[in-house]
PDB file of C-alpha atoms in Angstrom:
ATOM      1  CA  MET A 294      21.190-136.619  16.290  1.00 52.00           C
ATOM      2  CA  THR A 295      24.098-137.021  13.852  1.00 54.00           C
ATOM      3  CA  TYR A 296      23.445-136.646  10.106  1.00 57.00           C
ATOM      4  CA  PRO A 297      25.550-137.804   7.135  1.00 55.00           C
ATOM      5  CA  GLN A 298      28.567-135.641   6.322  1.00 60.00           C
ATOM      6  CA  ASP A 299      27.505-135.407   2.673  1.00 60.00           C
ATOM      7  CA  LEU A 300      24.457-133.402   3.817  1.00 58.00           C
ATOM      8  CA  LYS A 301      26.579-130.987   5.829  1.00 64.00           C
ATOM      9  CA  GLU A 302      26.612-127.558   4.234  1.00 63.00           C
ATOM     10  CA  ARG A 303      30.006-126.072   3.544  1.00 62.00           C
ATOM     11  CA  THR A 304      29.502-122.639   5.010  1.00 59.00           C
ATOM     12  CA  PRO A 305      31.262-119.942   2.957  1.00 57.00           C
ATOM     13  CA  LEU A 306      34.376-118.595   4.650  1.00 52.00           C
ATOM     14  CA  TRP A 307      33.385-115.721   6.895  1.00 61.00           C
ATOM     15  CA  ASP A 308      35.194-113.402   9.239  1.00 65.00           C
ATOM     16  CA  SER A 309      35.677-115.360  12.462  1.00 63.00           C
ATOM     17  CA  ASN A 310      35.174-112.084  14.352  1.00 70.00           C
ATOM     18  CA  TYR A 311      31.751-111.602  12.761  1.00 83.00           C
ATOM     19  CA  PRO A 312      30.203-115.001  11.943  1.00 86.00           C
ATOM     20  CA  ILE A 313      26.816-114.069  10.473  1.00 92.00           C
ATOM     21  CA  ARG A 314      25.401-113.894   6.962  1.00 91.00           C
ATOM     22  CA  PHE A 315      22.035-112.840   5.524  1.00 95.00           C
ATOM     23  CA  TYR A 316      20.724-114.477   2.341  1.00 94.00           C
ATOM     24  CA  ARG A 317      17.685-113.089   0.511  1.00 95.00           C
ATOM     25  CA  ASN A 318      16.075-115.905  -1.485  1.00 94.00           C
ATOM     26  CA  CYS A 319      13.611-115.086  -4.257  1.00 92.00           C
ATOM     27  CA  PRO A 320      13.466-117.845  -6.925  1.00 86.00           C
ATOM     28  CA  SER A 321      12.910-116.540 -10.458  1.00 82.00           C
ATOM     29  CA  GLN A 322      10.905-119.673 -11.271  1.00 81.00           C
ATOM     30  CA  HIS A 323       8.040-120.617  -8.996  1.00 83.00           C
ATOM     31  CA  ALA A 324       5.815-123.654  -8.982  1.00 89.00           C
ATOM     32  CA  LYS A 325       4.159-125.693  -6.281  1.00 90.00           C
ATOM     33  CA  ASP A 326       6.494-128.214  -4.640  1.00 90.00           C
ATOM     34  CA  ASP A 327       9.620-126.509  -6.000  1.00 91.00           C
ATOM     35  CA  ASN A 328      12.614-127.095  -3.760  1.00 90.00           C
ATOM     36  CA  ILE A 329      13.467-123.654  -2.315  1.00 92.00           C
ATOM     37  CA  LEU A 330      16.005-124.831   0.272  1.00 90.00           C
ATOM     38  CA  TYR A 331      18.023-127.957  -0.354  1.00 87.00           C
ATOM     39  CA  LEU A 332      18.304-130.661   2.286  1.00 86.00           C
ATOM     40  CA  HIS A 333      21.265-129.933   4.550  1.00 85.00           C
ATOM     41  CA  TRP A 334      22.509-129.280   8.064  1.00 86.00           C
ATOM     42  CA  HIS A 335      25.268-127.191   9.584  1.00 82.00           C
ATOM     43  CA  GLU A 336      26.773-126.403  12.959  1.00 80.00           C
ATOM     44  CA  HIS A 337      25.345-122.886  12.964  1.00 86.00           C
ATOM     45  CA  PHE A 338      21.997-121.432  13.953  1.00 91.00           C
ATOM     46  CA  GLU A 339      19.579-120.240  11.285  1.00 95.00           C
ATOM     47  CA  ILE A 340      16.567-117.945  11.246  1.00 97.00           C
ATOM     48  CA  ILE A 341      14.151-118.024   8.312  1.00 97.00           C
ATOM     49  CA  ASP A 342      12.064-114.873   7.853  1.00 98.00           C
ATOM     50  CA  MET A 343       9.232-115.407   5.358  1.00 97.00           C
ATOM     51  CA  GLN A 344       8.766-112.264   3.262  1.00 97.00           C
ATOM     52  CA  TYR A 345       5.849-113.265   1.006  1.00 95.00           C
ATOM     53  CA  GLY A 346       4.235-116.355  -0.485  1.00 96.00           C
ATOM     54  CA  ARG A 347       3.674-119.680   1.267  1.00 96.00           C
ATOM     55  CA  ALA A 348       6.114-122.507   1.872  1.00 96.00           C
ATOM     56  CA  VAL A 349       6.743-125.534   4.030  1.00 95.00           C
ATOM     57  CA  PHE A 350      10.048-126.131   5.765  1.00 95.00           C
ATOM     58  CA  HIS A 351      10.938-129.441   7.407  1.00 94.00           C
ATOM     59  CA  ILE A 352      13.196-129.154  10.460  1.00 92.00           C
ATOM     60  CA  ASP A 353      14.400-132.525  11.728  1.00 88.00           C
ATOM     61  CA  SER A 354      11.544-134.116   9.734  1.00 85.00           C
ATOM     62  CA  LYS A 355       8.816-131.964  11.303  1.00 90.00           C
ATOM     63  CA  PRO A 356       6.900-129.770   8.794  1.00 93.00           C
ATOM     64  CA  TYR A 357       6.199-126.077   9.394  1.00 96.00           C
ATOM     65  CA  GLU A 358       3.923-124.223   6.973  1.00 97.00           C
ATOM     66  CA  VAL A 359       4.824-120.553   6.801  1.00 97.00           C
ATOM     67  CA  GLU A 360       3.532-117.391   5.161  1.00 96.00           C
ATOM     68  CA  ALA A 361       4.463-113.707   5.156  1.00 96.00           C
ATOM     69  CA  GLY A 362       5.696-112.531   8.552  1.00 96.00           C
ATOM     70  CA  ASP A 363       6.318-115.976  10.037  1.00 97.00           C
ATOM     71  CA  LEU A 364       9.686-116.787  11.601  1.00 98.00           C
ATOM     72  CA  LEU A 365      11.423-120.160  11.868  1.00 97.00           C
ATOM     73  CA  PHE A 366      14.326-120.918  14.182  1.00 96.00           C
ATOM     74  CA  VAL A 367      16.615-123.767  13.128  1.00 94.00           C
ATOM     75  CA  PRO A 368      18.887-125.054  15.912  1.00 90.00           C
ATOM     76  CA  SER A 369      22.503-125.996  15.392  1.00 85.00           C
ATOM     77  CA  GLY A 370      22.845-129.418  13.773  1.00 83.00           C
ATOM     78  CA  ALA A 371      19.212-129.704  12.605  1.00 87.00           C
ATOM     79  CA  LEU A 372      18.496-131.179   9.178  1.00 89.00           C
ATOM     80  CA  HIS A 373      16.232-128.831   7.189  1.00 90.00           C
ATOM     81  CA  VAL A 374      14.718-128.430   3.744  1.00 92.00           C
ATOM     82  CA  GLY A 375      12.044-126.215   2.140  1.00 93.00           C
ATOM     83  CA  TYR A 376       9.394-126.335  -0.624  1.00 94.00           C
ATOM     84  CA  ASN A 377       7.055-123.840  -2.246  1.00 94.00           C
ATOM     85  CA  LEU A 378       3.386-124.481  -1.399  1.00 95.00           C
ATOM     86  CA  THR A 379       1.822-122.613  -4.333  1.00 94.00           C
ATOM     87  CA  ASP A 380       2.436-121.590  -7.925  1.00 92.00           C
ATOM     88  CA  GLU A 381       2.847-117.990  -6.765  1.00 93.00           C
ATOM     89  CA  PRO A 382       6.095-116.058  -6.193  1.00 93.00           C
ATOM     90  CA  MET A 383       7.691-116.423  -2.780  1.00 94.00           C
ATOM     91  CA  SER A 384      10.632-114.971  -0.920  1.00 96.00           C
ATOM     92  CA  TYR A 385      12.389-115.493   2.396  1.00 97.00           C
ATOM     93  CA  VAL A 386      15.523-114.300   4.169  1.00 97.00           C
ATOM     94  CA  ALA A 387      17.817-116.907   5.715  1.00 96.00           C
ATOM     95  CA  ILE A 388      20.116-115.670   8.487  1.00 96.00           C
ATOM     96  CA  VAL A 389      22.933-118.054   9.353  1.00 94.00           C
ATOM     97  CA  PHE A 390      25.104-117.308  12.380  1.00 92.00           C
ATOM     98  CA  ASN A 391      27.500-119.039  14.734  1.00 85.00           C
ATOM     99  CA  ALA A 392      27.109-119.025  18.511  1.00 84.00           C
ATOM    100  CA  SER A 393      30.464-117.248  18.770  1.00 81.00           C
ATOM    101  CA  LEU A 394      28.710-114.097  17.486  1.00 86.00           C
ATOM    102  CA  LEU A 395      27.264-113.674  20.983  1.00 85.00           C
ATOM    103  CA  ARG A 396      30.002-115.214  23.099  1.00 75.00           C
ATOM    104  CA  MET A 397      31.706-113.025  25.670  1.00 70.00           C
ATOM    105  CA  VAL A 398      35.326-113.351  26.744  1.00 62.00           C
ATOM    106  CA  ASN A 399      34.408-112.479  30.321  1.00 63.00           C
ATOM    107  CA  PRO A 400      30.750-113.469  30.711  1.00 60.00           C
ATOM    108  CA  ASP A 401      28.924-112.390  33.816  1.00 72.00           C
ATOM    109  CA  PRO A 402      26.399-114.479  35.789  1.00 75.00           C
ATOM    110  CA  VAL A 403      23.435-112.768  34.093  1.00 81.00           C
ATOM    111  CA  TYR A 404      24.762-113.693  30.652  1.00 82.00           C
ATOM    112  CA  GLU A 405      25.408-117.244  31.843  1.00 78.00           C
ATOM    113  CA  ARG A 406      21.894-117.519  33.242  1.00 80.00           C
ATOM    114  CA  TYR A 407      19.937-116.128  30.318  1.00 86.00           C
ATOM    115  CA  ILE A 408      21.972-116.295  27.079  1.00 86.00           C
ATOM    116  CA  LEU A 409      24.396-119.205  27.413  1.00 81.00           C
ATOM    117  CA  PRO A 410      21.668-121.899  27.727  1.00 83.00           C
ATOM    118  CA  PHE A 411      20.470-121.083  24.196  1.00 85.00           C
ATOM    119  CA  LEU A 412      23.975-121.108  22.739  1.00 82.00           C
ATOM    120  CA  ASP A 413      24.795-124.425  24.407  1.00 76.00           C
ATOM    121  CA  GLY A 414      21.520-126.042  23.287  1.00 78.00           C
ATOM    122  CA  ARG A 415      20.202-126.601  26.806  1.00 78.00           C
ATOM    123  CA  VAL A 416      17.179-124.430  25.981  1.00 85.00           C
ATOM    124  CA  LEU A 417      15.706-123.965  22.502  1.00 87.00           C
ATOM    125  CA  PRO A 418      13.611-121.072  21.206  1.00 89.00           C
ATOM    126  CA  PRO A 419      10.310-122.057  19.575  1.00 91.00           C
ATOM    127  CA  ALA A 420      10.722-123.591  16.130  1.00 94.00           C
ATOM    128  CA  MET A 421       8.128-121.206  14.689  1.00 96.00           C
ATOM    129  CA  LEU A 422       6.559-117.856  15.528  1.00 96.00           C
ATOM    130  CA  LYS A 423       3.493-117.085  13.435  1.00 96.00           C
ATOM    131  CA  ALA A 424       2.883-113.535  12.271  1.00 95.00           C
ATOM    132  CA  THR A 425      -0.459-113.721  14.063  1.00 94.00           C
ATOM    133  CA  ASP A 426       1.143-114.584  17.417  1.00 92.00           C
ATOM    134  CA  GLU A 427       0.853-111.683  19.846  1.00 87.00           C
ATOM    135  CA  ILE A 428       4.471-112.037  20.941  1.00 92.00           C
ATOM    136  CA  ALA A 429       5.925-112.303  17.410  1.00 94.00           C
ATOM    137  CA  ALA A 430       6.117-108.598  16.496  1.00 95.00           C
ATOM    138  CA  PRO A 431       9.246-107.574  18.469  1.00 95.00           C
ATOM    139  CA  TYR A 432      11.169-110.626  17.243  1.00 96.00           C
ATOM    140  CA  ARG A 433      10.272-109.921  13.634  1.00 96.00           C
ATOM    141  CA  GLN A 434      11.202-106.260  14.045  1.00 97.00           C
ATOM    142  CA  ILE A 435      14.653-107.126  15.392  1.00 97.00           C
ATOM    143  CA  VAL A 436      15.263-109.657  12.601  1.00 97.00           C
ATOM    144  CA  ARG A 437      14.204-107.240   9.867  1.00 97.00           C
ATOM    145  CA  GLU A 438      16.133-104.327  11.329  1.00 98.00           C
ATOM    146  CA  SER A 439      19.217-106.549  11.311  1.00 97.00           C
ATOM    147  CA  THR A 440      18.629-107.595   7.691  1.00 97.00           C
ATOM    148  CA  ALA A 441      18.287-103.949   6.651  1.00 97.00           C
ATOM    149  CA  GLU A 442      21.511-103.077   8.508  1.00 97.00           C
ATOM    150  CA  PHE A 443      23.413-105.904   6.805  1.00 95.00           C
ATOM    151  CA  GLU A 444      22.160-105.033   3.333  1.00 96.00           C
ATOM    152  CA  ALA A 445      22.773-101.281   3.738  1.00 96.00           C
ATOM    153  CA  GLY A 446      26.304-101.930   5.004  1.00 94.00           C
ATOM    154  CA  LYS A 447      26.638 -98.588   6.771  1.00 95.00           C
ATOM    155  CA  PRO A 448      29.615 -97.948   9.072  1.00 95.00           C
ATOM    156  CA  ALA A 449      29.417-100.000  12.295  1.00 95.00           C
ATOM    157  CA  HIS A 450      26.484-102.072  11.022  1.00 95.00           C
ATOM    158  CA  GLU A 451      28.268-105.088  12.545  1.00 93.00           C
ATOM    159  CA  LEU A 452      27.922-103.588  16.023  1.00 95.00           C
ATOM    160  CA  MET A 453      24.261-102.791  15.435  1.00 96.00           C
ATOM    161  CA  ILE A 454      23.536-106.366  14.356  1.00 97.00           C
ATOM    162  CA  LYS A 455      25.397-107.862  17.331  1.00 94.00           C
ATOM    163  CA  HIS A 456      23.439-105.528  19.600  1.00 96.00           C
ATOM    164  CA  ASN A 457      20.187-106.617  17.961  1.00 97.00           C
ATOM    165  CA  PHE A 458      20.968-110.300  18.409  1.00 96.00           C
ATOM    166  CA  HIS A 459      21.719-109.815  22.073  1.00 94.00           C
ATOM    167  CA  ARG A 460      18.298-108.158  22.306  1.00 96.00           C
ATOM    168  CA  LEU A 461      16.753-111.066  20.425  1.00 96.00           C
ATOM    169  CA  PHE A 462      18.148-113.701  22.774  1.00 94.00           C
ATOM    170  CA  THR A 463      17.286-111.597  25.802  1.00 94.00           C
ATOM    171  CA  LEU A 464      13.653-111.628  24.660  1.00 94.00           C
ATOM    172  CA  PHE A 465      13.919-115.389  24.160  1.00 93.00           C
ATOM    173  CA  ALA A 466      15.138-115.709  27.735  1.00 92.00           C
ATOM    174  CA  ARG A 467      12.269-113.641  29.124  1.00 91.00           C
ATOM    175  CA  GLU A 468       9.665-115.608  27.254  1.00 91.00           C
ATOM    176  CA  PHE A 469      10.967-119.149  26.850  1.00 89.00           C
ATOM    177  CA  ILE A 470      13.316-120.125  29.693  1.00 83.00           C
ATOM    178  CA  PRO A 471      11.129-122.271  31.992  1.00 71.00           C
ATOM    179  CA  GLU A 472      10.724-120.933  35.501  1.00 66.00           C
ATOM    180  CA  LYS A 473      12.115-124.103  37.017  1.00 53.00           C
ATOM    181  CA  PHE A 474      15.019-124.278  34.594  1.00 53.00           C
ATOM    182  CA  VAL A 475      18.203-123.654  36.509  1.00 50.00           C
ATOM    183  CA  ALA A 476      21.178-122.888  34.303  1.00 45.00           C
ATOM    184  CA  LYS A 477      24.463-124.004  35.777  1.00 52.00           C
ATOM    185  CA  PRO A 478      26.733-121.017  35.305  1.00 50.00           C
ATOM    186  CA  LEU A 479      30.420-121.421  35.723  1.00 49.00           C
ATOM    187  CA  PRO A 480      31.548-120.599  39.254  1.00 51.00           C
ATOM    188  CA  VAL A 481      32.417-116.924  39.581  1.00 46.00           C
ATOM    189  CA  ARG A 482      35.929-117.890  40.585  1.00 49.00           C
ATOM    190  CA  HIS A 483      36.429-119.457  37.151  1.00 55.00           C
ATOM    191  CA  SER A 484      35.196-116.400  35.280  1.00 58.00           C
ATOM    192  CA  GLU A 485      37.408-114.121  37.377  1.00 64.00           C
ATOM    193  CA  ALA A 486      40.423-116.421  37.136  1.00 71.00           C
ATOM    194  CA  PHE A 487      40.309-116.370  33.349  1.00 78.00           C
ATOM    195  CA  LYS A 488      40.555-112.562  33.102  1.00 74.00           C
ATOM    196  CA  PRO A 489      44.287-112.394  33.985  1.00 82.00           C
ATOM    197  CA  LEU A 490      44.900-115.417  31.762  1.00 84.00           C
ATOM    198  CA  ILE A 491      43.391-113.613  28.766  1.00 81.00           C
ATOM    199  CA  GLN A 492      45.565-110.584  29.562  1.00 78.00           C
ATOM    200  CA  LEU A 493      48.626-112.826  29.785  1.00 85.00           C
ATOM    201  CA  MET A 494      47.791-114.383  26.421  1.00 86.00           C
ATOM    202  CA  GLU A 495      47.535-110.926  24.853  1.00 82.00           C
ATOM    203  CA  ASP A 496      50.842-109.844  26.386  1.00 82.00           C
ATOM    204  CA  GLN A 497      52.787-112.936  25.322  1.00 84.00           C
ATOM    205  CA  LEU A 498      51.819-113.398  21.684  1.00 84.00           C
ATOM    206  CA  SER A 499      55.428-113.998  20.645  1.00 84.00           C
ATOM    207  CA  GLU A 500      55.757-116.844  23.166  1.00 85.00           C
ATOM    208  CA  PRO A 501      52.272-118.335  23.513  1.00 83.00           C
ATOM    209  CA  LEU A 502      51.471-120.493  26.519  1.00 87.00           C
ATOM    210  CA  SER A 503      50.928-124.191  26.002  1.00 90.00           C
ATOM    211  CA  VAL A 504      47.611-125.687  27.081  1.00 92.00           C
ATOM    212  CA  GLU A 505      49.317-127.167  30.146  1.00 93.00           C
ATOM    213  CA  GLN A 506      50.862-123.806  31.109  1.00 91.00           C
ATOM    214  CA  ALA A 507      47.559-121.968  30.648  1.00 91.00           C
ATOM    215  CA  ALA A 508      45.722-124.590  32.707  1.00 90.00           C
ATOM    216  CA  ARG A 509      48.157-124.076  35.589  1.00 90.00           C
ATOM    217  CA  VAL A 510      47.471-120.323  35.573  1.00 88.00           C
ATOM    218  CA  VAL A 511      43.809-120.976  36.455  1.00 86.00           C
ATOM    219  CA  ASN A 512      44.508-124.019  38.638  1.00 87.00           C
ATOM    220  CA  LEU A 513      42.677-126.532  36.456  1.00 88.00           C
ATOM    221  CA  ASN A 514      43.803-129.766  34.863  1.00 89.00           C
ATOM    222  CA  PRO A 515      44.149-129.529  31.054  1.00 89.00           C
ATOM    223  CA  TYR A 516      40.910-131.441  30.371  1.00 89.00           C
ATOM    224  CA  HIS A 517      38.703-129.238  32.539  1.00 87.00           C
ATOM    225  CA  PHE A 518      40.619-126.164  31.420  1.00 88.00           C
ATOM    226  CA  CYS A 519      39.816-126.820  27.744  1.00 88.00           C
ATOM    227  CA  LYS A 520      36.123-127.417  28.497  1.00 84.00           C
ATOM    228  CA  THR A 521      35.858-124.322  30.676  1.00 83.00           C
ATOM    229  CA  PHE A 522      37.766-122.103  28.252  1.00 83.00           C
ATOM    230  CA  LYS A 523      35.513-123.020  25.338  1.00 79.00           C
ATOM    231  CA  LYS A 524      32.399-122.502  27.430  1.00 72.00           C
ATOM    232  CA  LEU A 525      33.580-119.028  28.413  1.00 70.00           C
ATOM    233  CA  THR A 526      34.801-117.848  25.013  1.00 71.00           C
ATOM    234  CA  GLY A 527      33.049-120.016  22.418  1.00 67.00           C
ATOM    235  CA  ARG A 528      36.467-120.998  21.035  1.00 76.00           C
ATOM    236  CA  THR A 529      39.037-123.642  21.831  1.00 84.00           C
ATOM    237  CA  TYR A 530      42.183-122.400  23.554  1.00 88.00           C
ATOM    238  CA  ILE A 531      44.313-122.854  20.415  1.00 89.00           C
ATOM    239  CA  ASP A 532      41.687-121.195  18.214  1.00 85.00           C
ATOM    240  CA  TYR A 533      41.459-118.233  20.583  1.00 83.00           C
ATOM    241  CA  MET A 534      45.235-117.849  20.723  1.00 87.00           C
ATOM    242  CA  ASN A 535      45.480-117.928  16.934  1.00 87.00           C
ATOM    243  CA  TRP A 536      42.658-115.400  16.726  1.00 82.00           C
ATOM    244  CA  LEU A 537      44.591-113.018  19.012  1.00 84.00           C
ATOM    245  CA  ARG A 538      47.770-113.482  16.998  1.00 87.00           C
ATOM    246  CA  ILE A 539      46.117-112.860  13.659  1.00 86.00           C
ATOM    247  CA  ASN A 540      44.323-109.747  14.927  1.00 83.00           C
ATOM    248  CA  GLU A 541      47.639-108.358  16.176  1.00 87.00           C
ATOM    249  CA  SER A 542      49.321-109.186  12.868  1.00 89.00           C
ATOM    250  CA  ASP A 543      46.519-107.378  11.028  1.00 86.00           C
ATOM    251  CA  ARG A 544      47.249-104.253  13.106  1.00 86.00           C
ATOM    252  CA  LEU A 545      50.993-104.522  12.476  1.00 89.00           C
ATOM    253  CA  LEU A 546      50.482-104.921   8.731  1.00 89.00           C
ATOM    254  CA  ARG A 547      48.510-101.670   8.682  1.00 85.00           C
ATOM    255  CA  GLU A 548      50.535 -99.614  11.163  1.00 87.00           C
ATOM    256  CA  THR A 549      54.160-100.649  10.594  1.00 89.00           C
ATOM    257  CA  GLU A 550      56.521-101.226   7.706  1.00 88.00           C
ATOM    258  CA  TRP A 551      57.715-104.557   8.991  1.00 89.00           C
ATOM    259  CA  THR A 552      57.906-107.382   6.497  1.00 90.00           C
ATOM    260  CA  VAL A 553      55.536-110.331   6.637  1.00 89.00           C
ATOM    261  CA  THR A 554      58.390-112.474   7.953  1.00 90.00           C
ATOM    262  CA  GLU A 555      59.145-109.984  10.736  1.00 90.00           C
ATOM    263  CA  ILE A 556      55.485-109.815  11.730  1.00 91.00           C
ATOM    264  CA  ALA A 557      55.222-113.604  11.694  1.00 90.00           C
ATOM    265  CA  GLU A 558      58.124-113.777  14.156  1.00 89.00           C
ATOM    266  CA  ARG A 559      56.619-110.994  16.270  1.00 88.00           C
ATOM    267  CA  ILE A 560      53.430-112.999  16.896  1.00 89.00           C
ATOM    268  CA  GLY A 561      55.165-116.321  17.399  1.00 88.00           C
ATOM    269  CA  CYS A 562      54.769-117.741  13.859  1.00 84.00           C
ATOM    270  CA  GLY A 563      58.391-118.113  12.815  1.00 76.00           C
ATOM    271  CA  ASN A 564      57.436-119.777   9.534  1.00 82.00           C
ATOM    272  CA  ALA A 565      56.146-117.127   7.108  1.00 86.00           C
ATOM    273  CA  ASN A 566      54.365-119.719   4.990  1.00 89.00           C
ATOM    274  CA  TYR A 567      52.485-121.070   8.015  1.00 89.00           C
ATOM    275  CA  PHE A 568      51.631-117.507   9.065  1.00 90.00           C
ATOM    276  CA  THR A 569      50.217-116.732   5.614  1.00 90.00           C
ATOM    277  CA  LYS A 570      48.101-119.893   5.691  1.00 89.00           C
ATOM    278  CA  LEU A 571      46.839-119.084   9.197  1.00 88.00           C
ATOM    279  CA  PHE A 572      46.078-115.471   8.303  1.00 88.00           C
ATOM    280  CA  LYS A 573      44.084-116.522   5.244  1.00 86.00           C
ATOM    281  CA  LYS A 574      42.121-119.033   7.336  1.00 83.00           C
ATOM    282  CA  TYR A 575      40.958-116.346   9.768  1.00 79.00           C
ATOM    283  CA  LYS A 576      40.657-113.335   7.464  1.00 79.00           C
ATOM    284  CA  GLY A 577      39.750-114.920   4.146  1.00 79.00           C
ATOM    285  CA  PHE A 578      42.649-113.316   2.244  1.00 84.00           C
ATOM    286  CA  PRO A 579      46.475-113.363   2.452  1.00 87.00           C
ATOM    287  CA  PRO A 580      48.401-110.728   4.461  1.00 88.00           C
ATOM    288  CA  SER A 581      49.859-109.327   1.248  1.00 87.00           C
ATOM    289  CA  GLU A 582      46.354-108.173   0.303  1.00 86.00           C
ATOM    290  CA  ILE A 583      46.387-105.595   3.124  1.00 85.00           C
ATOM    291  CA  ARG A 584      49.674-104.098   1.962  1.00 84.00           C
ATOM    292  CA  ARG A 585      48.445-104.082  -1.632  1.00 83.00           C
ATOM    293  CA  LYS A 586      45.301-102.139  -0.682  1.00 80.00           C
ATOM    294  CA  LEU A 587      47.257 -99.698   1.482  1.00 79.00           C
ATOM    295  CA  ALA A 588      49.519 -99.032  -1.489  1.00 77.00           C
ATOM    296  CA  GLY A 589      46.433 -98.319  -3.611  1.00 71.00           C
ATOM    297  CA  LYS A 590      47.224-100.989  -6.159  1.00 55.00           C
TER     298      LYS A 590
END
């Protein structure tokens, strides 16, 4: 279902390498029927972890009453809104993340069978897991461990959270993929054929391949190449190429004394202004910010 663009949430700019955010919501004012989550939708997944109090959330017009310990899973593109059910204090944690958090550059058949169907929307987890459900405890534990990791911000917490979310979706697969559901993984030959292409892309950042050239490497026409590439990586070909270029430029900014213009040329962005705009899009700040921090200013 397609919803009006004016209800689409403008997700705050996040690191494209780590597209997940945790929001702890605890309204200072609390009264029955207060709006605690405005009506909106977005292209990302969302998990709502009720901490205390009672509330009702509507997901694609279907109401779900929740209390402490309950979990809600909002699929990509679903319209959702929330209201307090009592005059008492309430709190919940909203976790918003993009499917690319779990995408793999070189997915294997097991990943394609058990994880990819959830990311592509072919299989959905349950909309709600009650705290009283026997199977709910491990899901809640993973979600709350991840929240604690994000809020503590210890070194490598990003890796811990990614690990936890792979665990989460693995449990989903064990419990909720129907026995007769047959995922249609990409043929192994496609997965294998894309490995040397990715290597070639990394080796030729200064002279990136066009879509047509890349498609010829894996013996696909451009249309099927673009579809297959996005299914494998979670990104379009152009987006993935830009992501590689910006990551390499980040390394060069930190490890060399080359100017921004020289680095832009090195990664195939001859125009320094375009490079700066592209860098800011992917990193959230201009390249000059890295040099400024390294100089201790």
